[in-house]
Coordinates of C-alpha atoms in Angstrom, one line a residue:
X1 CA 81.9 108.2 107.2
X2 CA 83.0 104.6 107.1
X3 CA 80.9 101.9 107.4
X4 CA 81.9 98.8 109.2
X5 CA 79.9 95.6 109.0
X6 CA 81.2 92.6 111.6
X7 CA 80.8 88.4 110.9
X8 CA 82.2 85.1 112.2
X9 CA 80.9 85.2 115.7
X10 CA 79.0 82.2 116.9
X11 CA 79.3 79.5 119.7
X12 CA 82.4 77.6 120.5
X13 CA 84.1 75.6 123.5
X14 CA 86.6 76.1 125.5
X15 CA 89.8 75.8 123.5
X16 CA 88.1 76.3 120.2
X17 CA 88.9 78.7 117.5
X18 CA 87.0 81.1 115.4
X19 CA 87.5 83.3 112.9
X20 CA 86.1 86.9 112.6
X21 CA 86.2 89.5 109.8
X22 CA 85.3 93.1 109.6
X23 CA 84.4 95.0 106.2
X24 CA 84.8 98.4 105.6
X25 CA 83.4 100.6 103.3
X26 CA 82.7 104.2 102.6
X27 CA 85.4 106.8 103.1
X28 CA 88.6 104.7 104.6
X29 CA 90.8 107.3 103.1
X30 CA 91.9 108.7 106.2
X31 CA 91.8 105.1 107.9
X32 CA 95.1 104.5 109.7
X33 CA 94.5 101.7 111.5
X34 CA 92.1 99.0 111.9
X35 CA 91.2 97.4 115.4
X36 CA 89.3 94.9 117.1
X37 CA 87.4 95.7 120.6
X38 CA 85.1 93.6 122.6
X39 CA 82.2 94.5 125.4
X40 CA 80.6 92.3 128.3
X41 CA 77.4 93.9 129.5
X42 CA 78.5 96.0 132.6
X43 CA 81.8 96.9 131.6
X44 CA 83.9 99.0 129.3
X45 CA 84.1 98.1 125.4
X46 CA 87.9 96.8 125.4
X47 CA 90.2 96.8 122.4
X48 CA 91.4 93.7 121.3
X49 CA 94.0 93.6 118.8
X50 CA 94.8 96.5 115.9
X51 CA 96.7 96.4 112.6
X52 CA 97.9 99.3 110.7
X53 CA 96.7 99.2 106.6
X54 CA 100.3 100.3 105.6
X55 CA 103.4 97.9 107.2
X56 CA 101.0 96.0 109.0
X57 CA 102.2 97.1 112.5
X58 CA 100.1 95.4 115.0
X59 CA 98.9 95.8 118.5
X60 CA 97.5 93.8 121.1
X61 CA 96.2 93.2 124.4
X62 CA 98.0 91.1 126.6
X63 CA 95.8 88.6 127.7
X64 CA 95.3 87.2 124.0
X65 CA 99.1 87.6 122.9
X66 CA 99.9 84.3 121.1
X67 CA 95.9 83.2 120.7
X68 CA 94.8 86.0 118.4
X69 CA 95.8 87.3 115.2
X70 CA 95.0 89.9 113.5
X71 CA 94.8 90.6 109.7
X72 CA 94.2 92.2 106.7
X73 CA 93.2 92.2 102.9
X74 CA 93.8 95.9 101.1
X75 CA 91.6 95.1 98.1
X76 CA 89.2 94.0 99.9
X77 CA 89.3 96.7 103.0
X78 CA 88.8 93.8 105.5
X79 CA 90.2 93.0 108.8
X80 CA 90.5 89.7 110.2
X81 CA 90.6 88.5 113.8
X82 CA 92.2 84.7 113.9
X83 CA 91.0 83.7 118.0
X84 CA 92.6 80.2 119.2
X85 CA 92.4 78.9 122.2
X86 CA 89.3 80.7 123.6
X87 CA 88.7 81.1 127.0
X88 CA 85.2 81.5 128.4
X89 CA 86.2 85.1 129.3
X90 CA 86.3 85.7 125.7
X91 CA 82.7 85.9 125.4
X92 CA 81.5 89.1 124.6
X93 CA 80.5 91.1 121.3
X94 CA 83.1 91.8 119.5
X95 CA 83.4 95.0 117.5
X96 CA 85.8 96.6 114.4
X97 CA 86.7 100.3 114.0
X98 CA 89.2 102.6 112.5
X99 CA 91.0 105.4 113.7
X100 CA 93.6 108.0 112.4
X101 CA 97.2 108.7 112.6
X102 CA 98.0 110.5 115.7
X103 CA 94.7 109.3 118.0
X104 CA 94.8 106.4 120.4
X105 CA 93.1 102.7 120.7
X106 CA 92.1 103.6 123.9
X107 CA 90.7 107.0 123.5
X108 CA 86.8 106.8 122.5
X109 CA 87.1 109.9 120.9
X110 CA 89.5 108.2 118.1
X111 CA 86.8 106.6 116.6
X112 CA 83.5 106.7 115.0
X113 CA 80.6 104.9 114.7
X114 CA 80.4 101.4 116.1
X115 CA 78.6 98.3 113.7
X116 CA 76.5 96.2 115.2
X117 CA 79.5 94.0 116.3
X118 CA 79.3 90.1 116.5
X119 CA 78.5 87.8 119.3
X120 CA 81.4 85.3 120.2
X121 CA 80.6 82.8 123.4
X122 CA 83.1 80.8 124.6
X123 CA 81.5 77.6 126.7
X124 CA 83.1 75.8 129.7

């Protein structure tokens, strides 16, 4: 079981920038891949951006290309979500995760238990 603790949300206008992290703990062995995913009341939790521990490969979605980054720190089994230019569409909870080589960011069955997540709003 791995155990995922989320920070950095908070309150930010339009155009602003914050900076989230993700800790992981527990048995990240068999972690692949970290990744970021976000969720709006009345819709589906969304991934966000993802980042491979090994090579560093990353993914993301294409509305946030070129305003997010993602990264990471080995030794200290974190993950790191960089957001720039927020949009007030960014608000949401944002959550981390890991999943396995061979099963899919967009396949709920890929992953495991979800943190508590952290709150990001984006005012217009």
């Amino acid at each position: 079981q791995v155990q995922l603790v989320e920070s950095g949300g908070g309150l930010v206008q339009t155009g602003g920038s914050l900076r989230l992290s993700c800790a992981a703990s527990g048995r990240t062995s068999s972690s692949y891949a970290m990744g970021w995913f976000r969720e709006v009341p009345g819709k589906e939790r969304e991934f966000v951006a993802g980042i491979t521990w090994i090579g560093g490969s990353t993914w993301y979605l294409d509305s946030v290309k070129g305003r997010f980054a993602i990264s990471r720190d080995n030794a200290k089994n974190t993950v790191y979500l960089q957001m720039n230019s927020l949009k007030p569409e960014g608000t949401a909870v944002y959550y981390c995760n890991t999943r396995a080589f061979g099963t899919s960011w967009h396949d709920e069955r890929s992953f495991g238990s979800w943190g508590q997540g952290t709150q990001v709003t984006v005012s217009s």
